[in-house]
PDB file of C-alpha atoms in Angstrom:
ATOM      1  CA  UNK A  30     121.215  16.451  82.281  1.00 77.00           C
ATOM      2  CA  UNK A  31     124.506  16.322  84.184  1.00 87.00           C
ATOM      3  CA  UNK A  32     126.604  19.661  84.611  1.00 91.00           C
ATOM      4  CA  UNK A  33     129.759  19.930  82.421  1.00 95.00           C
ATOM      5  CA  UNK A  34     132.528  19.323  85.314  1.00 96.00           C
ATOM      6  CA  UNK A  35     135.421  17.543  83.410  1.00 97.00           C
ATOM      7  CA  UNK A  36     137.999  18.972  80.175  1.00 98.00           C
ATOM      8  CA  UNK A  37     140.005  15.664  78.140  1.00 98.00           C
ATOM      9  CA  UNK A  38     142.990  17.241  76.701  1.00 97.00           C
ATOM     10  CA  UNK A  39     144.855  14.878  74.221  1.00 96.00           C
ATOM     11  CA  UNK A  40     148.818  15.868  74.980  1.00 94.00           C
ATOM     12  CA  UNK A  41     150.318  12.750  73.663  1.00 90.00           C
ATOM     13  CA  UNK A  42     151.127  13.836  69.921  1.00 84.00           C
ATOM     14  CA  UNK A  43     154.714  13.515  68.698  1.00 80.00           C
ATOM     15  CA  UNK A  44     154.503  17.127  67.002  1.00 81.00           C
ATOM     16  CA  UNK A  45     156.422  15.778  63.860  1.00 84.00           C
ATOM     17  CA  UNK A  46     155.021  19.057  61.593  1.00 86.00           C
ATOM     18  CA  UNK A  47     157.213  20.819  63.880  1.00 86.00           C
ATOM     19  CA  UNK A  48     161.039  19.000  64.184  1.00 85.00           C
ATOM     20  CA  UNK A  49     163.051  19.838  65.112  1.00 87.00           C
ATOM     21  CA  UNK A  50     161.375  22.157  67.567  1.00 85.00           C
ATOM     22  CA  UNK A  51     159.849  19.732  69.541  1.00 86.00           C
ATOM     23  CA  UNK A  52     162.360  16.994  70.029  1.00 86.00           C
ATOM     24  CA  UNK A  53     163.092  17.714  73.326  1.00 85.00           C
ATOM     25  CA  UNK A  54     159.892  20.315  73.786  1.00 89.00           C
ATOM     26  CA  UNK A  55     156.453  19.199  73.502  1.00 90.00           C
ATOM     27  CA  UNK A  56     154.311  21.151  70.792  1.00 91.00           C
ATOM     28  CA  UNK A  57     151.960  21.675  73.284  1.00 94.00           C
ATOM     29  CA  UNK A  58     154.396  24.447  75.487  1.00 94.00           C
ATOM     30  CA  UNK A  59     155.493  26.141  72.376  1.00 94.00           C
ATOM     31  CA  UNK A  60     154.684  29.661  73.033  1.00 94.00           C
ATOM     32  CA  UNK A  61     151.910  31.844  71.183  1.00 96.00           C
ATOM     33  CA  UNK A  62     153.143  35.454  72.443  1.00 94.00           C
ATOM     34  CA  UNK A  63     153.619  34.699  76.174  1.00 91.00           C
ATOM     35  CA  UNK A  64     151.713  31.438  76.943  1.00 93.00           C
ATOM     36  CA  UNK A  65     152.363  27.873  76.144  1.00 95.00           C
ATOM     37  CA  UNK A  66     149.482  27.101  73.329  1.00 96.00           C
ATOM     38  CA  UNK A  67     148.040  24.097  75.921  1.00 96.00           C
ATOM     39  CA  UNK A  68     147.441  27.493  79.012  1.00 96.00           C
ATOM     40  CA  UNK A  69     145.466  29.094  75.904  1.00 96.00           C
ATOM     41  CA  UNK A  70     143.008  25.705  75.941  1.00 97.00           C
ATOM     42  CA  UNK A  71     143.339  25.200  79.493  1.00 97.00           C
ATOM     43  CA  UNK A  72     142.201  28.903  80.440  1.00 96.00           C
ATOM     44  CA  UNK A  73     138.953  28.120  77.942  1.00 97.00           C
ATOM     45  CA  UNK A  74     137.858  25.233  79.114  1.00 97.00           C
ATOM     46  CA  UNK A  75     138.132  27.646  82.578  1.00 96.00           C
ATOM     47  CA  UNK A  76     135.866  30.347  81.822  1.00 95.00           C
ATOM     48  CA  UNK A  77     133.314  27.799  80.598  1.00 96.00           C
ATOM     49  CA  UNK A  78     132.926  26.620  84.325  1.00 95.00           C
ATOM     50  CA  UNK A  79     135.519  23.112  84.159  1.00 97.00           C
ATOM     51  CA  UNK A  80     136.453  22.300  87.249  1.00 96.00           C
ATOM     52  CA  UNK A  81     138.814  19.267  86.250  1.00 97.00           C
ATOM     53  CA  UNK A  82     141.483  19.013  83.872  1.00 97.00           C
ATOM     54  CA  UNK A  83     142.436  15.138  82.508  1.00 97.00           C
ATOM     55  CA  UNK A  84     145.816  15.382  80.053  1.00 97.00           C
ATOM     56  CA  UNK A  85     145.945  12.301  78.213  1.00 96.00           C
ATOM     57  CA  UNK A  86     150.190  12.688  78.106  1.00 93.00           C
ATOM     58  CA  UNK A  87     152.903  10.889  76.420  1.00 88.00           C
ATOM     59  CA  UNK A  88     156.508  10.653  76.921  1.00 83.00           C
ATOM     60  CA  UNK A  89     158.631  13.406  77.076  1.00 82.00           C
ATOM     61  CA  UNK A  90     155.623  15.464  78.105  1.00 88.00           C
ATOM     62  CA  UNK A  91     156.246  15.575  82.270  1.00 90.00           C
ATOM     63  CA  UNK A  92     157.402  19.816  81.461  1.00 92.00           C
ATOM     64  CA  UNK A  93     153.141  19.880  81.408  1.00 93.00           C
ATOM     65  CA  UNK A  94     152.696  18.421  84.527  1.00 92.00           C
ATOM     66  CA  UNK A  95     155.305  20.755  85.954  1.00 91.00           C
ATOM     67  CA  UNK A  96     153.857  23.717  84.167  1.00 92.00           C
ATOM     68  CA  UNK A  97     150.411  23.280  85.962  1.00 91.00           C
ATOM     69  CA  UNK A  98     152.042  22.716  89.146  1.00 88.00           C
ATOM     70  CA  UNK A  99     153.178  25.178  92.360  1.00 86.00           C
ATOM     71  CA  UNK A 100     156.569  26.389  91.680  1.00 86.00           C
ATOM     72  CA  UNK A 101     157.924  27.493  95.624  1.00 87.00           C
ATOM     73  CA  UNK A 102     160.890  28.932  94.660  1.00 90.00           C
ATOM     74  CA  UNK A 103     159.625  30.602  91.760  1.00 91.00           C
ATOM     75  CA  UNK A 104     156.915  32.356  93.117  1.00 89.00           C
ATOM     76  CA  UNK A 105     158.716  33.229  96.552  1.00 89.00           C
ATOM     77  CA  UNK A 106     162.026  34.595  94.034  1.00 92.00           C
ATOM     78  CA  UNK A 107     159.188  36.855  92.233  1.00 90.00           C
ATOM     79  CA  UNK A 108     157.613  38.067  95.370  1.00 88.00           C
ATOM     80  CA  UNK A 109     161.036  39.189  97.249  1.00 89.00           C
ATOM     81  CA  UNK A 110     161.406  41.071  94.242  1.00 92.00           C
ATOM     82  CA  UNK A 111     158.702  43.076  94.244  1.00 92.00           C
ATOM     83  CA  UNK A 112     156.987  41.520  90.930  1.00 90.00           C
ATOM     84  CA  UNK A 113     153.500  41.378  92.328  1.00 90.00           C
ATOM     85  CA  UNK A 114     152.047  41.578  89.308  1.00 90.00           C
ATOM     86  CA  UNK A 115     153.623  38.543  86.724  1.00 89.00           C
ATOM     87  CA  UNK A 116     153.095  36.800  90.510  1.00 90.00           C
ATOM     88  CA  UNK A 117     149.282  37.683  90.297  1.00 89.00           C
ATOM     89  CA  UNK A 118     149.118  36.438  86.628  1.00 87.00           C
ATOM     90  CA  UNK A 119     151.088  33.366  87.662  1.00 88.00           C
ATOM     91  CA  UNK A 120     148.819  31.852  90.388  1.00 86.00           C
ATOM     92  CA  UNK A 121     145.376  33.237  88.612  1.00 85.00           C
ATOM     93  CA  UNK A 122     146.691  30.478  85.754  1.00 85.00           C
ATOM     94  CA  UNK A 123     147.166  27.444  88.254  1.00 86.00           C
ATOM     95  CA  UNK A 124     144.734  25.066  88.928  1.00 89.00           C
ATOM     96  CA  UNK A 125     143.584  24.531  92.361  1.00 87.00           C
ATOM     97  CA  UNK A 126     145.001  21.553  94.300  1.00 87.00           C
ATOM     98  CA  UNK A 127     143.131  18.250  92.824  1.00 90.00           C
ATOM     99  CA  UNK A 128     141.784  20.277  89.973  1.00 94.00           C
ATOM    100  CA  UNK A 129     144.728  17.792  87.530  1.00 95.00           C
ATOM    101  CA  UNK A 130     144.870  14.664  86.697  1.00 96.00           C
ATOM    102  CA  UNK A 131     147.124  13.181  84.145  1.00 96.00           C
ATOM    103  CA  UNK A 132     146.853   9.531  82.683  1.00 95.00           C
ATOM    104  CA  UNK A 133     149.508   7.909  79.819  1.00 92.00           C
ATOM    105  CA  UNK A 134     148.749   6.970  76.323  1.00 91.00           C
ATOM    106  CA  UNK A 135     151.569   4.254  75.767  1.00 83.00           C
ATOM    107  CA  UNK A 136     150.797   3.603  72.415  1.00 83.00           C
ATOM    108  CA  UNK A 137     150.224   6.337  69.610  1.00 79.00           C
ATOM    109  CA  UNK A 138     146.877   4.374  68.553  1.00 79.00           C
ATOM    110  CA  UNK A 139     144.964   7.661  67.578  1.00 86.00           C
ATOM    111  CA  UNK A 140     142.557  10.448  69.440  1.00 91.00           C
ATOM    112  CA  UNK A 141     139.602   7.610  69.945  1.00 91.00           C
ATOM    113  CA  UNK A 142     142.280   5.278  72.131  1.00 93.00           C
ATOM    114  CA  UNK A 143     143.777   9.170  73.992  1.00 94.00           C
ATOM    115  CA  UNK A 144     140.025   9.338  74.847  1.00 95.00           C
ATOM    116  CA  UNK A 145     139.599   6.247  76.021  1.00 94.00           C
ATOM    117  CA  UNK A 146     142.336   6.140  77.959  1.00 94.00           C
ATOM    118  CA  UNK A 147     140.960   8.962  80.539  1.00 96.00           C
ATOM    119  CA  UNK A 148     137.514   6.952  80.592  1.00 96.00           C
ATOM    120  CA  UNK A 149     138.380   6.304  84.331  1.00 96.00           C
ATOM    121  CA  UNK A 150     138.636   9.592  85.567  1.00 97.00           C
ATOM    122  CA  UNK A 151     135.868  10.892  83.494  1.00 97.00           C
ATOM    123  CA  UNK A 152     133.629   7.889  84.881  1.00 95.00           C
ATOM    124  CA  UNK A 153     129.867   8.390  84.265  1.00 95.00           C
ATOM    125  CA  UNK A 154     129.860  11.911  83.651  1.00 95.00           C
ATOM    126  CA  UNK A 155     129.441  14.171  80.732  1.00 97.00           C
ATOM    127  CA  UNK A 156     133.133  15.907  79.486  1.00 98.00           C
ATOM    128  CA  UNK A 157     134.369  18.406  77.287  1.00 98.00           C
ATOM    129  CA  UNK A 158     137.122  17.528  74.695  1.00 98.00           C
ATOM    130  CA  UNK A 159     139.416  20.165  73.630  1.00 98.00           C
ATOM    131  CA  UNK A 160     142.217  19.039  71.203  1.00 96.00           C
ATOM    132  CA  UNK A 161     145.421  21.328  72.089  1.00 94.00           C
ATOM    133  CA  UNK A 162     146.771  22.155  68.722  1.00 92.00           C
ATOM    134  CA  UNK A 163     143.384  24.599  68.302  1.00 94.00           C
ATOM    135  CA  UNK A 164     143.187  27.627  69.956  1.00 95.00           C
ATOM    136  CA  UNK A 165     140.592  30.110  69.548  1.00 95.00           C
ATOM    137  CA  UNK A 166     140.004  33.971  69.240  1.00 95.00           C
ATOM    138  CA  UNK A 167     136.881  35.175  70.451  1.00 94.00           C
ATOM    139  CA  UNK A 168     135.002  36.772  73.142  1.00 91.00           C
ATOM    140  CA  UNK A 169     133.605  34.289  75.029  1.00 93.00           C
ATOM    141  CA  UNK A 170     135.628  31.038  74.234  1.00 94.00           C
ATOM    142  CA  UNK A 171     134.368  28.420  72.346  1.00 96.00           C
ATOM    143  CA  UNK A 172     133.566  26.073  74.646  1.00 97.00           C
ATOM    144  CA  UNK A 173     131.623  28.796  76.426  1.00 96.00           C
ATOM    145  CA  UNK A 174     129.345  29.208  73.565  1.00 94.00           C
ATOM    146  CA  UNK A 175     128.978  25.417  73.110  1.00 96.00           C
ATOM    147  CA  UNK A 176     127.947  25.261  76.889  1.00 95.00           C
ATOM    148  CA  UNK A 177     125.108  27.624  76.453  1.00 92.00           C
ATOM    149  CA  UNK A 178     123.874  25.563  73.486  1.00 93.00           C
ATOM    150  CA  UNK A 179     124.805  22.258  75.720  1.00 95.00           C
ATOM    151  CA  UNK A 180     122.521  24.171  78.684  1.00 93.00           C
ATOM    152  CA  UNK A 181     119.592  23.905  76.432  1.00 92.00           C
ATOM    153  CA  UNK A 182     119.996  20.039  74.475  1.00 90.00           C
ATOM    154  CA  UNK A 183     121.786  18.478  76.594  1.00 85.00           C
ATOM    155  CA  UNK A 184     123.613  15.236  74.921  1.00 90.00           C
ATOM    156  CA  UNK A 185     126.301  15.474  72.359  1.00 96.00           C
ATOM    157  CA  UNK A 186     128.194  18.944  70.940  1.00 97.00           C
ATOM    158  CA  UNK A 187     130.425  19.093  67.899  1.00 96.00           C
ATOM    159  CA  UNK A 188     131.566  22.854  67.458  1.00 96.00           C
ATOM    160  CA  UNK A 189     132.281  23.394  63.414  1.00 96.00           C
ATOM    161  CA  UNK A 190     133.577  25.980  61.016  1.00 94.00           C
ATOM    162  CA  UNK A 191     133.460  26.944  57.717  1.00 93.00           C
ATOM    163  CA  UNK A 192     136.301  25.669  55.318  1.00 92.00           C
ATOM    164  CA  UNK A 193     136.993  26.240  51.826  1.00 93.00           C
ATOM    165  CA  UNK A 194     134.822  23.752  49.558  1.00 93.00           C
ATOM    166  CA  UNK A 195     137.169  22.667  47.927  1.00 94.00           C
ATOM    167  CA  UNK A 196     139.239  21.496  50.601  1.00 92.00           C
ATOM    168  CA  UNK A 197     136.597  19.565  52.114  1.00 92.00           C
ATOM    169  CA  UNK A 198     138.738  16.341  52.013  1.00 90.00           C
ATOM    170  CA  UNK A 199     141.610  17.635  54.648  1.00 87.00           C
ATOM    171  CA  UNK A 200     138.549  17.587  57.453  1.00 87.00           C
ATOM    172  CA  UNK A 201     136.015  15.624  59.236  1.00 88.00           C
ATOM    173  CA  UNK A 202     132.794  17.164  57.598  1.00 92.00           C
ATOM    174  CA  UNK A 203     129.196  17.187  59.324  1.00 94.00           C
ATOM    175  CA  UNK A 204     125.751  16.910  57.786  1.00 94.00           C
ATOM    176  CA  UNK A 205     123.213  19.686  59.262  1.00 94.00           C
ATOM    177  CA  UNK A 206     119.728  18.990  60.251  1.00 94.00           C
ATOM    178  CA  UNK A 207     117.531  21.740  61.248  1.00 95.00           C
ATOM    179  CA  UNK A 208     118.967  24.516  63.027  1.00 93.00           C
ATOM    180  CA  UNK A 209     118.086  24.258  67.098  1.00 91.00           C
ATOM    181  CA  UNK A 210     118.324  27.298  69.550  1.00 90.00           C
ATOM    182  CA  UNK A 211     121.937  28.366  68.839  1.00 88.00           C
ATOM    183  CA  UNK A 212     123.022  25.539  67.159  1.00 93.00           C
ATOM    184  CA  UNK A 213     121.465  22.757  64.487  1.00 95.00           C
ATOM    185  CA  UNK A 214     120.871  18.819  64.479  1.00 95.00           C
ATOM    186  CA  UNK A 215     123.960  16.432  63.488  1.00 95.00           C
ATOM    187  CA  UNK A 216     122.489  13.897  61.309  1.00 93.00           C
ATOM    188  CA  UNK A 217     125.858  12.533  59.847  1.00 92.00           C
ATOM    189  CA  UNK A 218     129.790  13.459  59.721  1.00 90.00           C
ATOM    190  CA  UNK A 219     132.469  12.240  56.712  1.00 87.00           C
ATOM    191  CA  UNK A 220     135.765  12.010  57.001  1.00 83.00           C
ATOM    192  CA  UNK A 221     137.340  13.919  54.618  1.00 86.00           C
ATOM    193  CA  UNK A 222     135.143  14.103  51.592  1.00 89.00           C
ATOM    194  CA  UNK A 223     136.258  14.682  47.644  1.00 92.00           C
ATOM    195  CA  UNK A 224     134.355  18.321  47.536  1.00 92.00           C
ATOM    196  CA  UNK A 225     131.963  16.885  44.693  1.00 93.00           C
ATOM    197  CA  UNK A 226     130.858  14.296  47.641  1.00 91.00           C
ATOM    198  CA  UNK A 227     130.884  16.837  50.527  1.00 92.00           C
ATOM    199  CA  UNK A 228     127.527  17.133  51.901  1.00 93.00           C
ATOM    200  CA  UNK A 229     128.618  20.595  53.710  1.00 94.00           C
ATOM    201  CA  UNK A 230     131.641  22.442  53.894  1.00 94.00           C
ATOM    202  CA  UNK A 231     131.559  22.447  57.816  1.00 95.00           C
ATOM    203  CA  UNK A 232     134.341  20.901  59.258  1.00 94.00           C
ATOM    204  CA  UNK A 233     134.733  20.131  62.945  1.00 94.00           C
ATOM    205  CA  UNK A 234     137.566  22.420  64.734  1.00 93.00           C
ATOM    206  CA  UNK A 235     138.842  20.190  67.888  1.00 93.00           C
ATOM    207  CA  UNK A 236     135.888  21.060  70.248  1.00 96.00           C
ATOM    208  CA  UNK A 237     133.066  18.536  71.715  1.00 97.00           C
ATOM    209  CA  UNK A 238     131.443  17.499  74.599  1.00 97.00           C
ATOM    210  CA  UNK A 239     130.420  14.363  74.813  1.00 97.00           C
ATOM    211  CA  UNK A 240     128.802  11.787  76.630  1.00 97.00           C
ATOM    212  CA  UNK A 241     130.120   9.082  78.870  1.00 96.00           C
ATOM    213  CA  UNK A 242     128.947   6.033  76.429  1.00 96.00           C
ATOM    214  CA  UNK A 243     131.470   7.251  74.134  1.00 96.00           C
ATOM    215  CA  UNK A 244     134.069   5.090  76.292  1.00 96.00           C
ATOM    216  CA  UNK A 245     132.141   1.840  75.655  1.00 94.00           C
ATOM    217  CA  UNK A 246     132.026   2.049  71.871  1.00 94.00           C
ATOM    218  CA  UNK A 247     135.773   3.307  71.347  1.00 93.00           C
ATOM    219  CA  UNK A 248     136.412   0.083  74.151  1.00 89.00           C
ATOM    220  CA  UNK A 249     135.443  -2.394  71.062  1.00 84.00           C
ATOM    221  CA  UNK A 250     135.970   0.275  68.180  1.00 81.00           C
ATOM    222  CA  UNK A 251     138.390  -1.297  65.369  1.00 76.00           C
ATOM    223  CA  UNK A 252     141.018   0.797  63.844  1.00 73.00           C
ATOM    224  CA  UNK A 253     140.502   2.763  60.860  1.00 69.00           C
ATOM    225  CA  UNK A 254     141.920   5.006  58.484  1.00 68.00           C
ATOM    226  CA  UNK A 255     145.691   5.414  59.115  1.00 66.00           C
ATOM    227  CA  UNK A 256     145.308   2.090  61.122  1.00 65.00           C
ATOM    228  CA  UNK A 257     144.532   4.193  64.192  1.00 76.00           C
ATOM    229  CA  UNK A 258     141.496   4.122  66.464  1.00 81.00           C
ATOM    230  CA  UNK A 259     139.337   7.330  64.998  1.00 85.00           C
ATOM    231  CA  UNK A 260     136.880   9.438  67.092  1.00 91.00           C
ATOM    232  CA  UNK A 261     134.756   9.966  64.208  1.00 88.00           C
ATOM    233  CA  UNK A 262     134.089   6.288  63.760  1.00 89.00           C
ATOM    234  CA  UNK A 263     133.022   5.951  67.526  1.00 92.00           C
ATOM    235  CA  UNK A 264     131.113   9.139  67.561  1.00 93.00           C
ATOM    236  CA  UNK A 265     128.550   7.851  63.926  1.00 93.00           C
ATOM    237  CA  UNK A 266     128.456   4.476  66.164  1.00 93.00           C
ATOM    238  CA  UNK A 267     126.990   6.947  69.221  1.00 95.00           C
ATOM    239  CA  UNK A 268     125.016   9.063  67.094  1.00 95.00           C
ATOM    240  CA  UNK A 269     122.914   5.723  66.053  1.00 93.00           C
ATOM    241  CA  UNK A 270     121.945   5.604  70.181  1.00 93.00           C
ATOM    242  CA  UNK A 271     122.199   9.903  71.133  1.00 95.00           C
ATOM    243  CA  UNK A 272     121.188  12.906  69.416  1.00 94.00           C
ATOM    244  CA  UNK A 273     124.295  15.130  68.123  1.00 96.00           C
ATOM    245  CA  UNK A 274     124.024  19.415  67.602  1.00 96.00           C
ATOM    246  CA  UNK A 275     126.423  21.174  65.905  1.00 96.00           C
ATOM    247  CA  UNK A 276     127.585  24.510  66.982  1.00 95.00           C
ATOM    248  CA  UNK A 277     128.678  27.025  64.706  1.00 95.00           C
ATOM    249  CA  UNK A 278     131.994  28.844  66.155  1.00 94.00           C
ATOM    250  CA  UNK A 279     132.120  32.660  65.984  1.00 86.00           C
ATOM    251  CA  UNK A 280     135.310  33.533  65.950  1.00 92.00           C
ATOM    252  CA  UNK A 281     139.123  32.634  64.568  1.00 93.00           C
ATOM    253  CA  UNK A 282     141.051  29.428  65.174  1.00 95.00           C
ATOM    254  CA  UNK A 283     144.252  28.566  64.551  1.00 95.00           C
ATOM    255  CA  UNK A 284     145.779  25.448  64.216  1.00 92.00           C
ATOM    256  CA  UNK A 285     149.455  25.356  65.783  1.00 92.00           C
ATOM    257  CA  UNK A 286     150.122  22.136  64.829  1.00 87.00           C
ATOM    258  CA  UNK A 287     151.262  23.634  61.661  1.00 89.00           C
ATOM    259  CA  UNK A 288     153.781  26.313  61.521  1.00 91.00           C
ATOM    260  CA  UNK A 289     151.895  28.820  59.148  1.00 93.00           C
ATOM    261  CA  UNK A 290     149.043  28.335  62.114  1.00 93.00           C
ATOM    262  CA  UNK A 291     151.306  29.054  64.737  1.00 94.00           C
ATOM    263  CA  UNK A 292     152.644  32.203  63.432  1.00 95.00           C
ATOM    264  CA  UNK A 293     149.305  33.537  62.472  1.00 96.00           C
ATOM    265  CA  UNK A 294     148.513  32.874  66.329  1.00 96.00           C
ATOM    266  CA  UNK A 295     150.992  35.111  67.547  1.00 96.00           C
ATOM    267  CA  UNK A 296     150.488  38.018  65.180  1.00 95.00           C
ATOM    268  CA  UNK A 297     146.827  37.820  65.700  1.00 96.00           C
ATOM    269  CA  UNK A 298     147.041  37.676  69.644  1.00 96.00           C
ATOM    270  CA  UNK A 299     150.012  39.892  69.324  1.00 96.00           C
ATOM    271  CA  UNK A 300     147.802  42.520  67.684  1.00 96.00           C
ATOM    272  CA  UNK A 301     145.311  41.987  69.831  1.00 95.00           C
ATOM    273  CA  UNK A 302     146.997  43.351  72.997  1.00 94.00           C
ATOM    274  CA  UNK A 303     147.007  47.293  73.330  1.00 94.00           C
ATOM    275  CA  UNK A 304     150.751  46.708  74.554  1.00 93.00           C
ATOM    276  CA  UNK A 305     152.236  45.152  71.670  1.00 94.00           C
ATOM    277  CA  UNK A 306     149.815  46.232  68.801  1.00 95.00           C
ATOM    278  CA  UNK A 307     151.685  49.696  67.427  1.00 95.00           C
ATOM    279  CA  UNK A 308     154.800  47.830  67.923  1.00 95.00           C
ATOM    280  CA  UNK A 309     153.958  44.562  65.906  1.00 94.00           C
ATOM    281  CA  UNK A 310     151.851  46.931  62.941  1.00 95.00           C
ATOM    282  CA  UNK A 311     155.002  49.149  63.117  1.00 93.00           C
ATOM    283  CA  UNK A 312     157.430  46.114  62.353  1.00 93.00           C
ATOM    284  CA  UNK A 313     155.353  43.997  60.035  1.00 91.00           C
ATOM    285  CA  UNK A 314     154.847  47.426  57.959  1.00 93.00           C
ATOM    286  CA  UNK A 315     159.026  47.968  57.883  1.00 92.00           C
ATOM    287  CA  UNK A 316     159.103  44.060  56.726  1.00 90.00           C
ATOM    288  CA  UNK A 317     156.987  44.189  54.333  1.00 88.00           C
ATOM    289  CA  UNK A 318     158.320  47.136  52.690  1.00 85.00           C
ATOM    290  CA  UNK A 319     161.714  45.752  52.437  1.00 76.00           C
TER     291      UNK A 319
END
């Protein structure tokens, strides 16, 4: 079993749920508080040991590349003026030099061809896959939680939540096998079952780690539903040749590609800083009573 060095983060999405906000800003450095939502994924994928971030970009997305990169006059403005500490925060977020990479998707053909497109860097290694528009609440990160499991089975790792049952048909669904250490068996996944055809009402939340052969299947994978290259499709193909485990998050997730997902983000990591909380209870009381 190979160590879990490398993160795939799929930044070429148009963000059309979101126009006319991101026209001219990508979806992915829309803030959540004080953060861009992609430094949310970026700093998980951190604490669960990745030392190499891939961004699968499109255009208009080169404000990512600059985010992630050493800003001279920024930093040297900040330290004449005495603000050690935003300084401190700023560098703790960069990656080390040669810790980025960033490849371009120049077609919108779907997640499966995003993947495939960083199957280069990745080479013949396991890597993580962390979709940007999720970002998790909890204590550790997801990915963390999925490593542990990962530490133990080895091969392929679909983290999954609970949805409502009968909206099992607006997610990718996965059949459980028997439950293993911290996690249970994969035996199948459905995209987007009617609820009476659901076989569970686990849906999977925009976290995996997967293995390397991946690349070869999506290679020759034909285009499916929305006449896009699908994940899913390439992932039943690998589960044929590789044993899948599911992990069951603990925690929240949001989904900011939507805008009722991004403002529950930043109330819920709004009230989760001792700074901010009286003042955001304070206002959202005074709103509400109006």
């Amino acid at each position: 079993m190979k160590k879990l060095r490398k993160a795939v983060f799929p930044v070429a999405g148009l963000g059309t749920r979101f126009l006319p906000a991101t026209k001219a800003v990508p979806k992915e450095m829309l803030t959540v508080v004080d953060r861009p939502v992609i430094q949310y994924v970026v700093d998980e994928a951190r604490e669960a040991g990745i030392e190499h971030f891939i961004f699968v970009t499109g255009r208009n997305k080169a404000v990512i590349e600059d985010h992630f990169d050493l800003q001279f006059e920024l930093y040297d403005t900040l330290e004449q003026r005495g603000k050690n500490e935003v300084l401190s925060r700023l560098k703790g977020m960069q990656p080390a030099p040669g810790q980025t990479s960033f490849t371009r998707q120049q077609e919108p053909l779907g997640l499966g061809h995003a993947v495939w497109c960083a199957r280069e860097i990745v080479g013949d290694e396991p890597f993580a896959l962390l979709l940007p528009d999720m970002i998790m609440q909890s204590e550790p990160g997801c990915l963390k939680q999925m490593v542990d499991l990962y530490e133990k089975t080895g091969n392929n790792i679909v983290a999954v939540e609970e949805c409502d049952p009968l909206e099992t048909h607006k997610y990718g669904i996965v059949v459980k096998g028997k439950d293993v250490h911290s996690g249970f068996e994969l035996t199948g996944m459905v995209e987007k079952p009617k609820p009476e055809d659901a076989p569970t009402n686990l849906y999977i939340n925009g976290r995996y780690i997967l293995q390397p052969e991946i690349f070869s299947i999506l290679e020759n994978q034909e285009r499916g539903a929305g006449n896009e290259i699908q994940l899913t499709d390439s992932m039943l193909r690998l589960l044929e040749k590789q044993p899948f485990y599911g992990y069951h998050f603990k925690g929240r997730t949001f989904d900011c590609g939507s805008p009722e997902g991004f403002v529950e983000a930043n109330l819920a990591f709004a009230l989760a800083r001792p700074d901010m909380k009286k003042h955001v209870t304070d206002f959202m009381r005074e709103i509400a009573a109006e």
